Coordinates of C-alpha atoms in Angstrom, one line a residue:
X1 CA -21.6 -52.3 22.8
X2 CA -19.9 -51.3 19.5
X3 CA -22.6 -52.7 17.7
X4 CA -25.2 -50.2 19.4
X5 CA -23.0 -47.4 17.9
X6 CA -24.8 -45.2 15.4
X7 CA -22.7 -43.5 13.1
X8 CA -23.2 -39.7 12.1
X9 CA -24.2 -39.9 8.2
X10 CA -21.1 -39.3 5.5
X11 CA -21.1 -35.8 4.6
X12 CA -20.9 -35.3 0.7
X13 CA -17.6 -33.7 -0.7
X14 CA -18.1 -31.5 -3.3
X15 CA -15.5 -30.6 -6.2
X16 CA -15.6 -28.1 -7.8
X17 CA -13.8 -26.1 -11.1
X18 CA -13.3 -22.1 -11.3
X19 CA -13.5 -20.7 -15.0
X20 CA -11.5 -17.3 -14.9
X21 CA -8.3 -16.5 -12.4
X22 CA -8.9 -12.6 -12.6
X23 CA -9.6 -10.3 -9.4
X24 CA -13.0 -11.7 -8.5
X25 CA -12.2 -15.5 -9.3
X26 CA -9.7 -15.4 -6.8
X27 CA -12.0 -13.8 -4.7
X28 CA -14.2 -17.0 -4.7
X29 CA -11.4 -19.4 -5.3
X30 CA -10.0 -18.1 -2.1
X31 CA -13.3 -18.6 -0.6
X32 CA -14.2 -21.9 -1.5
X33 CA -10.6 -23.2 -0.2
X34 CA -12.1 -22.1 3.4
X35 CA -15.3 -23.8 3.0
X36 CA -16.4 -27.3 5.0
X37 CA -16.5 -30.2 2.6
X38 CA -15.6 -28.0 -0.5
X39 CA -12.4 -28.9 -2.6
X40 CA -11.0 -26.7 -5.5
X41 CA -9.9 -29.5 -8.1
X42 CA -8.8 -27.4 -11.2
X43 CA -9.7 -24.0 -12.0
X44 CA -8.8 -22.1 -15.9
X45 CA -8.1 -18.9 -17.4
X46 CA -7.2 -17.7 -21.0
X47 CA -3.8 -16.9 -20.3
X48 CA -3.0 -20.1 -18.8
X49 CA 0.1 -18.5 -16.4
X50 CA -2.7 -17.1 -14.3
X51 CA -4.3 -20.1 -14.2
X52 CA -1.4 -21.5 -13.2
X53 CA -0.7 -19.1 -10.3
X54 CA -3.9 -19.4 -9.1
X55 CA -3.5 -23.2 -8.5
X56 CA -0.3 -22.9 -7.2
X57 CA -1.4 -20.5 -4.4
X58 CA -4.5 -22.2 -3.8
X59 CA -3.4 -25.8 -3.9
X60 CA -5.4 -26.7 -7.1
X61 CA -4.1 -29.6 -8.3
X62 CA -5.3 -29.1 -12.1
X63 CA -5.0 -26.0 -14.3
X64 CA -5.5 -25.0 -17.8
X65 CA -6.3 -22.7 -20.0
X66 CA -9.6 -23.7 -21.6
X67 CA -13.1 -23.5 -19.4
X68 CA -14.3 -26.9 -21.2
X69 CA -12.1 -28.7 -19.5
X70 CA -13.0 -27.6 -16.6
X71 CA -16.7 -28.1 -17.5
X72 CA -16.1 -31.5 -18.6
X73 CA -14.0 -32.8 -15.9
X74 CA -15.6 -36.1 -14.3
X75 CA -14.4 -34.8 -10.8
X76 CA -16.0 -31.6 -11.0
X77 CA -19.8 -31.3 -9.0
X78 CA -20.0 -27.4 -9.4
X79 CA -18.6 -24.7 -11.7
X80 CA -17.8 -20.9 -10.5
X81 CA -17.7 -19.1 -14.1
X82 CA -15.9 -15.4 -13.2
X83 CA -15.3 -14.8 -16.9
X84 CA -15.9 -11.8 -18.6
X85 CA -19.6 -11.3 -19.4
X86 CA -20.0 -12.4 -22.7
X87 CA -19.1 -15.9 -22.0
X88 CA -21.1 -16.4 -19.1
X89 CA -24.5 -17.5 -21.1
X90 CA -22.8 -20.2 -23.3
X91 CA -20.5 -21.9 -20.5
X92 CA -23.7 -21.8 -18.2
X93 CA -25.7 -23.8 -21.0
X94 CA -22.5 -26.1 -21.3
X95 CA -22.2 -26.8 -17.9
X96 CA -25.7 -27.8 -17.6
X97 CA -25.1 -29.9 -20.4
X98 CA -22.3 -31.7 -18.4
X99 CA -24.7 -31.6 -15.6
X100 CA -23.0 -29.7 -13.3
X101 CA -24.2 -27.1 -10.7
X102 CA -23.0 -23.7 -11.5
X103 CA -22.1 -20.2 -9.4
X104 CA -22.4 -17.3 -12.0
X105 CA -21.2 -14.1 -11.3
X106 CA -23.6 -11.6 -13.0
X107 CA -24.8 -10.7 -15.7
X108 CA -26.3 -14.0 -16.6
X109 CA -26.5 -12.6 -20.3
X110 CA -27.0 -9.2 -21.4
X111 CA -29.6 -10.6 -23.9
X112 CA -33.0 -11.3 -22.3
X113 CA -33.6 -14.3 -24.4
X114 CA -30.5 -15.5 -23.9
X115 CA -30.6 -15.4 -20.4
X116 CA -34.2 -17.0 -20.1
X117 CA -32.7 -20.3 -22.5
X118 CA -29.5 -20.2 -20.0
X119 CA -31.1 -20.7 -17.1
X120 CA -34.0 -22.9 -18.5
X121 CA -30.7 -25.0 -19.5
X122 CA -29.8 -25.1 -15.8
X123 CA -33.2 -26.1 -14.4
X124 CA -34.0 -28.6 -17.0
X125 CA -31.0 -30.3 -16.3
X126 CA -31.7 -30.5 -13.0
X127 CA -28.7 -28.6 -12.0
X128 CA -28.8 -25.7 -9.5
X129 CA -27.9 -22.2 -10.8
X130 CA -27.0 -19.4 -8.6
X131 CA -26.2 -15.5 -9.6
X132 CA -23.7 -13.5 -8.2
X133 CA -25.3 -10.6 -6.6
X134 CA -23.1 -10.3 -4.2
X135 CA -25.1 -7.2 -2.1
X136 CA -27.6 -9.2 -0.6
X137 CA -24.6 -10.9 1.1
X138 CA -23.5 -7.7 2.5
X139 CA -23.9 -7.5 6.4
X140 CA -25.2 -3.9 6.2
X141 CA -27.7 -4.7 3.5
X142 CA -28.7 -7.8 4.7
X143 CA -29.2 -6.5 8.3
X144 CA -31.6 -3.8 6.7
X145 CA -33.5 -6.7 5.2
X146 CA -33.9 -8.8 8.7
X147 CA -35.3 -5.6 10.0
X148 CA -38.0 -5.2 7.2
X149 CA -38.8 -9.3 7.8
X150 CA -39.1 -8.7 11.7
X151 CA -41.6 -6.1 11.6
X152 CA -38.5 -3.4 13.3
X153 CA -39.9 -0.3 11.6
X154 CA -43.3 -1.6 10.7
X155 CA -44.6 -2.0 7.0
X156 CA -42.3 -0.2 4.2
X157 CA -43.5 3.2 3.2
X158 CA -40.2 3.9 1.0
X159 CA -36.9 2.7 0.0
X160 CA -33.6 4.7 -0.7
X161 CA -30.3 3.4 -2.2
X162 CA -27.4 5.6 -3.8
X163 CA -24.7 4.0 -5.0
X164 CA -21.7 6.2 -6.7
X165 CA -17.8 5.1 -7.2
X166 CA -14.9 6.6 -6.6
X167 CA -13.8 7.4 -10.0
X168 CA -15.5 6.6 -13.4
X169 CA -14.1 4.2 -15.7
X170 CA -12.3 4.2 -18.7
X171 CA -14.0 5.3 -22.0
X172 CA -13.6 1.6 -23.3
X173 CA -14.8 0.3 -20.3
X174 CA -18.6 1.9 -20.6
X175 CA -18.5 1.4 -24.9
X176 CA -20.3 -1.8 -25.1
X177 CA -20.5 -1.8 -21.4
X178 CA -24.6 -1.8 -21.6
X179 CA -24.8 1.6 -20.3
X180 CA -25.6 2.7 -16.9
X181 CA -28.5 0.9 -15.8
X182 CA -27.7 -2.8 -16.9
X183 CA -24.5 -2.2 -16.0
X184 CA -24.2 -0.2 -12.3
X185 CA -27.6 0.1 -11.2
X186 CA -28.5 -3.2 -11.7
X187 CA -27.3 -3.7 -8.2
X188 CA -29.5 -0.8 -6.7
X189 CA -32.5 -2.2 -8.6
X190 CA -32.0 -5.9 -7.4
X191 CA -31.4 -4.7 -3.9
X192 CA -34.6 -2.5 -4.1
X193 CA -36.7 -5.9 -4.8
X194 CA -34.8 -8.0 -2.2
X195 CA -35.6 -5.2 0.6
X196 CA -39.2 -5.2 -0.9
X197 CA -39.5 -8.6 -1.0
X198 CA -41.6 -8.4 -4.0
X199 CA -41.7 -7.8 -7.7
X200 CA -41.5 -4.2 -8.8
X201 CA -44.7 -2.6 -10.9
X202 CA -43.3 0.5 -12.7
X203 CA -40.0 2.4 -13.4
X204 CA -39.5 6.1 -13.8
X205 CA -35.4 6.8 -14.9
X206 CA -33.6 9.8 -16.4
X207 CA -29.7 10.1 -16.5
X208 CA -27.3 12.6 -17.8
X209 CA -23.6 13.4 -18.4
X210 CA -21.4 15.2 -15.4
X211 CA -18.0 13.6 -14.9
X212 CA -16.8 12.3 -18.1
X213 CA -17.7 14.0 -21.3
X214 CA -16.3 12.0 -23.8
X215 CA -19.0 9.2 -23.1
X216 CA -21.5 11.8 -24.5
X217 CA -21.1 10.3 -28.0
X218 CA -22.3 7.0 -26.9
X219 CA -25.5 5.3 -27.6
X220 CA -28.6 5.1 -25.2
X221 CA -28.0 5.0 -21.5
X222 CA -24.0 4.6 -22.2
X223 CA -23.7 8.4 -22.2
X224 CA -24.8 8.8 -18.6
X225 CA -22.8 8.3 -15.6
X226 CA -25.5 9.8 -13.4
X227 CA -28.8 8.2 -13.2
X228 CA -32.0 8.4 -10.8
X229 CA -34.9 6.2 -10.5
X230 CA -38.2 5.4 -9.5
X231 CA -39.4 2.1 -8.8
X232 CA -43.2 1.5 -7.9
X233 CA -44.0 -1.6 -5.9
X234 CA -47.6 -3.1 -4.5
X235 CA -49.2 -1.9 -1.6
X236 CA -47.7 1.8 -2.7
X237 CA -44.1 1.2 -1.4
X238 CA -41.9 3.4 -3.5
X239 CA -37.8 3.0 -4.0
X240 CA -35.7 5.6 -4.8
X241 CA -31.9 5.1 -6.5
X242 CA -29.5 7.4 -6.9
X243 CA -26.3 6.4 -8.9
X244 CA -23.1 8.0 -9.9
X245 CA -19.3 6.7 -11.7
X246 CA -17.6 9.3 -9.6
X247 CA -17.2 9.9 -5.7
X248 CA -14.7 12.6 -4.5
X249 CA -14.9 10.9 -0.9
X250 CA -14.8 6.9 -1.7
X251 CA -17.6 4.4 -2.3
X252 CA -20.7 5.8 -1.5
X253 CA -23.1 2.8 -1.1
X254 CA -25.7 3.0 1.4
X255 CA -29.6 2.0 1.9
X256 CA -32.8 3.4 4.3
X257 CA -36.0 2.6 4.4
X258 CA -39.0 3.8 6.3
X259 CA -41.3 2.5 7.9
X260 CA -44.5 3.2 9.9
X261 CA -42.8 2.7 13.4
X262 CA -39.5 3.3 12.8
X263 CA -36.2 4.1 9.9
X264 CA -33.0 2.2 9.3
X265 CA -30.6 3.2 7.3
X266 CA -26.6 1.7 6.8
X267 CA -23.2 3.8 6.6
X268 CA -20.5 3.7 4.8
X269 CA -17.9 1.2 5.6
X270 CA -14.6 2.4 6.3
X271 CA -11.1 0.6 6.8
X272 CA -11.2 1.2 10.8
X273 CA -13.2 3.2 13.4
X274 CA -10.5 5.7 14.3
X275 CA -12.3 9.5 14.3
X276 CA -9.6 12.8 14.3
X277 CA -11.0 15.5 16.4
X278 CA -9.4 19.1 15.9
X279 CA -10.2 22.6 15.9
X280 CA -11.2 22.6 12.7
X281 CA -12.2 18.9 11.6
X282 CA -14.2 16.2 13.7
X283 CA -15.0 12.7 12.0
X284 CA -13.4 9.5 10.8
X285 CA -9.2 9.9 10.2
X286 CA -9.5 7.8 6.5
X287 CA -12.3 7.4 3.5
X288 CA -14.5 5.1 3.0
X289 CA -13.0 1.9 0.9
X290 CA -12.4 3.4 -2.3
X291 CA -12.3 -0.7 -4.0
X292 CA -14.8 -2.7 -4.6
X293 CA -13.5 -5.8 -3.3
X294 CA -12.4 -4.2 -0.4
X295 CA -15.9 -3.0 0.0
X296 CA -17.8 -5.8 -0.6
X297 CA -14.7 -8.7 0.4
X298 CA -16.9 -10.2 2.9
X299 CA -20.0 -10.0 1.2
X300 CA -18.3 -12.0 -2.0
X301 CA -16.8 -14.3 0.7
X302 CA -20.1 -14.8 2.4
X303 CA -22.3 -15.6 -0.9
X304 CA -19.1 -18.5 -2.0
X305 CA -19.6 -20.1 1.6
X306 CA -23.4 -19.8 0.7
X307 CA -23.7 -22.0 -2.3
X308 CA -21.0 -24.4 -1.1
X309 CA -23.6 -25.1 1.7
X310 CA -26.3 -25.7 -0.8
X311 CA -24.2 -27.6 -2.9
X312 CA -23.3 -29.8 0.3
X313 CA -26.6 -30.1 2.3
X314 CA -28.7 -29.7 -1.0
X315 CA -31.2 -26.7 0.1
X316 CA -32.5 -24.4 -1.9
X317 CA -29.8 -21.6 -3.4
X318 CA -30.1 -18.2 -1.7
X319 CA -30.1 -16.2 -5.2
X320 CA -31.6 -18.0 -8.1
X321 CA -31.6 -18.0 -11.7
X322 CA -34.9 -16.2 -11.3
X323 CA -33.6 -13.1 -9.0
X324 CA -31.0 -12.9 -12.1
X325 CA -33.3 -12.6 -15.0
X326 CA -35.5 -9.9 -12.9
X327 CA -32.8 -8.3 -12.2
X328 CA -32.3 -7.6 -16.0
X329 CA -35.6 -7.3 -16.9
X330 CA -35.6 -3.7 -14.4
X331 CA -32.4 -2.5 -15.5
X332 CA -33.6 -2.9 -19.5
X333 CA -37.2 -1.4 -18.2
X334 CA -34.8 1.9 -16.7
X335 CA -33.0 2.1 -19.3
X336 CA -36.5 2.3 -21.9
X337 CA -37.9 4.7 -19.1
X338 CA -34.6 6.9 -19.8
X339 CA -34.6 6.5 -23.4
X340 CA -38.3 7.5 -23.6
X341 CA -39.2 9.4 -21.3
X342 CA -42.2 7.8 -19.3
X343 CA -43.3 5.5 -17.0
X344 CA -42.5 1.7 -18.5
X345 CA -44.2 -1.4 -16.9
X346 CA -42.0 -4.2 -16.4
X347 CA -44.4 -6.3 -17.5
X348 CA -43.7 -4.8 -21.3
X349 CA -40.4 -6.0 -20.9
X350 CA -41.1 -9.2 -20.7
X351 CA -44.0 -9.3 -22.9
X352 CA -40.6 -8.2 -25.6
X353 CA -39.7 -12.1 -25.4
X354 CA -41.3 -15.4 -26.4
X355 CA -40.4 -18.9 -25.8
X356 CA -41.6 -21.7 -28.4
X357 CA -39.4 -24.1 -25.9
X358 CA -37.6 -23.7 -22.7
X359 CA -34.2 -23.7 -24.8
X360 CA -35.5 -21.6 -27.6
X361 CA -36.9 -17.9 -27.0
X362 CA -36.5 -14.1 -29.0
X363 CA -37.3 -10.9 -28.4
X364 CA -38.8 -9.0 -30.9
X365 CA -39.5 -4.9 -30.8
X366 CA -42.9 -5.1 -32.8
X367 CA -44.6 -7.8 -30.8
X368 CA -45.3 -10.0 -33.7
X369 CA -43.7 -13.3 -33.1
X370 CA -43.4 -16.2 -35.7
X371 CA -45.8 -19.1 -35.2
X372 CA -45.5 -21.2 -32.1
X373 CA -43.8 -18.8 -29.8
X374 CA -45.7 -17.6 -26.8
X375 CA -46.0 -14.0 -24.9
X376 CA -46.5 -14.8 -21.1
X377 CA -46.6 -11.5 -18.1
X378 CA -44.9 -12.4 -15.7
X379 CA -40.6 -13.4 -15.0
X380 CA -41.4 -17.0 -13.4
X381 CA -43.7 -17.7 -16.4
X382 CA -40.7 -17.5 -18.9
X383 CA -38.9 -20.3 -16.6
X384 CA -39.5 -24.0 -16.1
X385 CA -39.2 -24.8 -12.3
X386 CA -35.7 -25.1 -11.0
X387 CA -34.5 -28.0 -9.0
X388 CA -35.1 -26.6 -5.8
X389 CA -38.9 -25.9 -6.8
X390 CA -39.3 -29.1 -8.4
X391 CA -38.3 -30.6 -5.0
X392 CA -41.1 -28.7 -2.5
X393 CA -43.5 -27.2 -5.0
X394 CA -45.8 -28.9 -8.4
X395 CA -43.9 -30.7 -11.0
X396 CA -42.2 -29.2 -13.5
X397 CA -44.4 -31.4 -15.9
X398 CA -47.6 -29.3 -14.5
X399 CA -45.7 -26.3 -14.6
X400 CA -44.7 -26.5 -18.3
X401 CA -48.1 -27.2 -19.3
X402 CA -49.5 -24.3 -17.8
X403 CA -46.7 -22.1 -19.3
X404 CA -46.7 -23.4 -23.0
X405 CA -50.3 -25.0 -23.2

């Protein structure tokens, strides 16, 4: 009978708000308009005519052009904040204010302190947070990855990634920009730990000037556009990054690792598969993508669908808060190996900040830190538990005693 009919539980519709209408919040805002149960509802941008457009392709109903109203709108569940960097810290602590679940492209903050009180905003709130790095998403990486978890090529002796553009950017561009590690090898360094699957030891860097020598005057790491690094991880596994702002021959992005029964390494992608053969030339008849979102389209796609999915079925996110701030804490450990000459310790890097509270932290060069602060070892120790860990793990209650006691 109709009565015996059991019917399938309600799926939850999301809505969501998208700060920032340039090249990569399209990218998402395209995205989310082709994920299940997912619903654009307004999206904003400074100069409010892009906003504007972007609703009007998308089928946004709302625009505007200031990001609190997108973080206080009632309807909104979720906020995508693709705004340029500096902003990203202060609309993330905002939206957990609002309580609402955010997607942040990276960095998080370019301030370690900062970035530990943004996401402690997020997890005390009990809002999900999830960083933009959008790599890991990458079929090609993130076959190399299933490989390493399925025992393919055995245990991992050593890691390799280059990374190098097609063309270096302007001057104005890499002044202020962070410099070479926080701001382009950052990538390499996260992907390193996701293809370790731990957290890194040590760092060896050096970097230097070839392509553009009016960056020379610059401070710190700034004045390189070539860098190399070593990163040591536990059980002896070693990575080794190569990057560079220019490429003669297209994006250059490729990974291998070795292990003890076997090697997998990843190509460059290129538009098609067509190959010339000639007299005197044999291989593929174009370059590799020469754009980074034509090189990494998919992967940008595939992380959107990602946290919609989490948002939706509420499961964990696939790239935390957490993976964010680690992923800042090696690039400013390369970029003191660079600056200094040695091996650094990640763990001095984030000895160089303190917490007195979740929501109040500062780093300090001379390790003396006013009264009431505290120095903890290790990345997770700077954090309160998210609200996926609160969920499967101890409760944050425990968690912050252990930290702060």
């Amino acid at each position: 009978t109709d009565a015996d009919v059991v019917s399938p539980p309600a799926v939850k519709e999301i809505k969501v708000g998208v700060i920032g209408c340039g090249r990569i919040g399209l990218v998402h805002l395209g995205a989310i308009t082709k994920a299940p149960n997912v619903s654009p509802v307004i999206v904003s941008n400074p100069t409010v005519s892009k906003a504007e457009a972007a609703a009007s392709t998308y089928g946004v109903p709302r625009f505007s052009g200031d990001a609190m109203d997108v973080i206080t709108d009632p309807e909104v569940d979720a906020v995508w904040i693709c705004s340029p960097s500096q902003y990203h810290a202060d609309q993330i602590k905002a939206c957990a204010a609002n309580g609402k679940h955010v997607f942040c492209e990276k960095p998080i903050a370019t301030d370690l302190a900062e970035t530990v009180e943004a996401i402690n905003a997020c997890n005390e709130a009990g809002v999900k947070l999830m960083i933009g790095l959008q790599r890991r998403f990458d079929p090609n990486f993130r076959r190399v990855r299933d490989a390493i978890e399925g025992s393919e090529v055995g245990d991992t002796i050593m890691i390799k990634l280059c990374s190098r553009d097609p063309s270096p950017p302007p001057f104005e561009y890499v002044k202020g920009g962070g410099g070479i590690f926080a701001d382009m090898a950052v990538h390499d360094l996260d992907m390193s730990r996701f293809l370790a699957g731990m957290d890194p030891i040590d760092i060896l860097s050096v970097g230097s000037c070839h392509i553009d020598k009016s960056i020379e005057v610059l401070d710190g790491s700034e004045k390189f556009d070539t860098a190399s690094c070593i990163v040591r991880y536990p059980n002896g596994i070693q990575a080794m990054i190569d990057v560079c702002r220019q490429s003669s021959y297209g994006y250059d992005q490729r990974a291998e690792v070795l292990g003890t029964k076997g090697m997998i390494a990843t190509d460059n992608v290129y538009p098609n598969t067509a190959k010339i053969f000639k007299t005197d030339f044999t291989g593929n008849a174009d370059m590799p993508f020469d754009f980074f979102l034509s090189r990494y389209n998919e992967a940008y796609v595939t992380e959107t669908i990602a946290f919609c999915e989490s948002l939706v079925n509420d499961s964990p996110v696939p790239c935390t808060g957490q993976d964010g701030l680690a992923a800042l804490v090696m690039a400013l450990a390369a970029d003191k190996s660079a600056a200094e000459g040695r091996w650094v310790k990640f763990q001095e890097i984030v000895q160089s900040v303190a917490c007195s509270s979740p929501a109040d932290c500062m780093v300090m060069d001379d390790e003396i830190f006013p009264e009431g602060f505290r120095v903890v070892d290790n990345v997770e120790d700077l954090l309160v538990p998210d609200v996926d860990q609160v969920k499967s793990e101890e409760g944050w209650v425990d968690r912050l005693k252990k930290v702060f006691a």
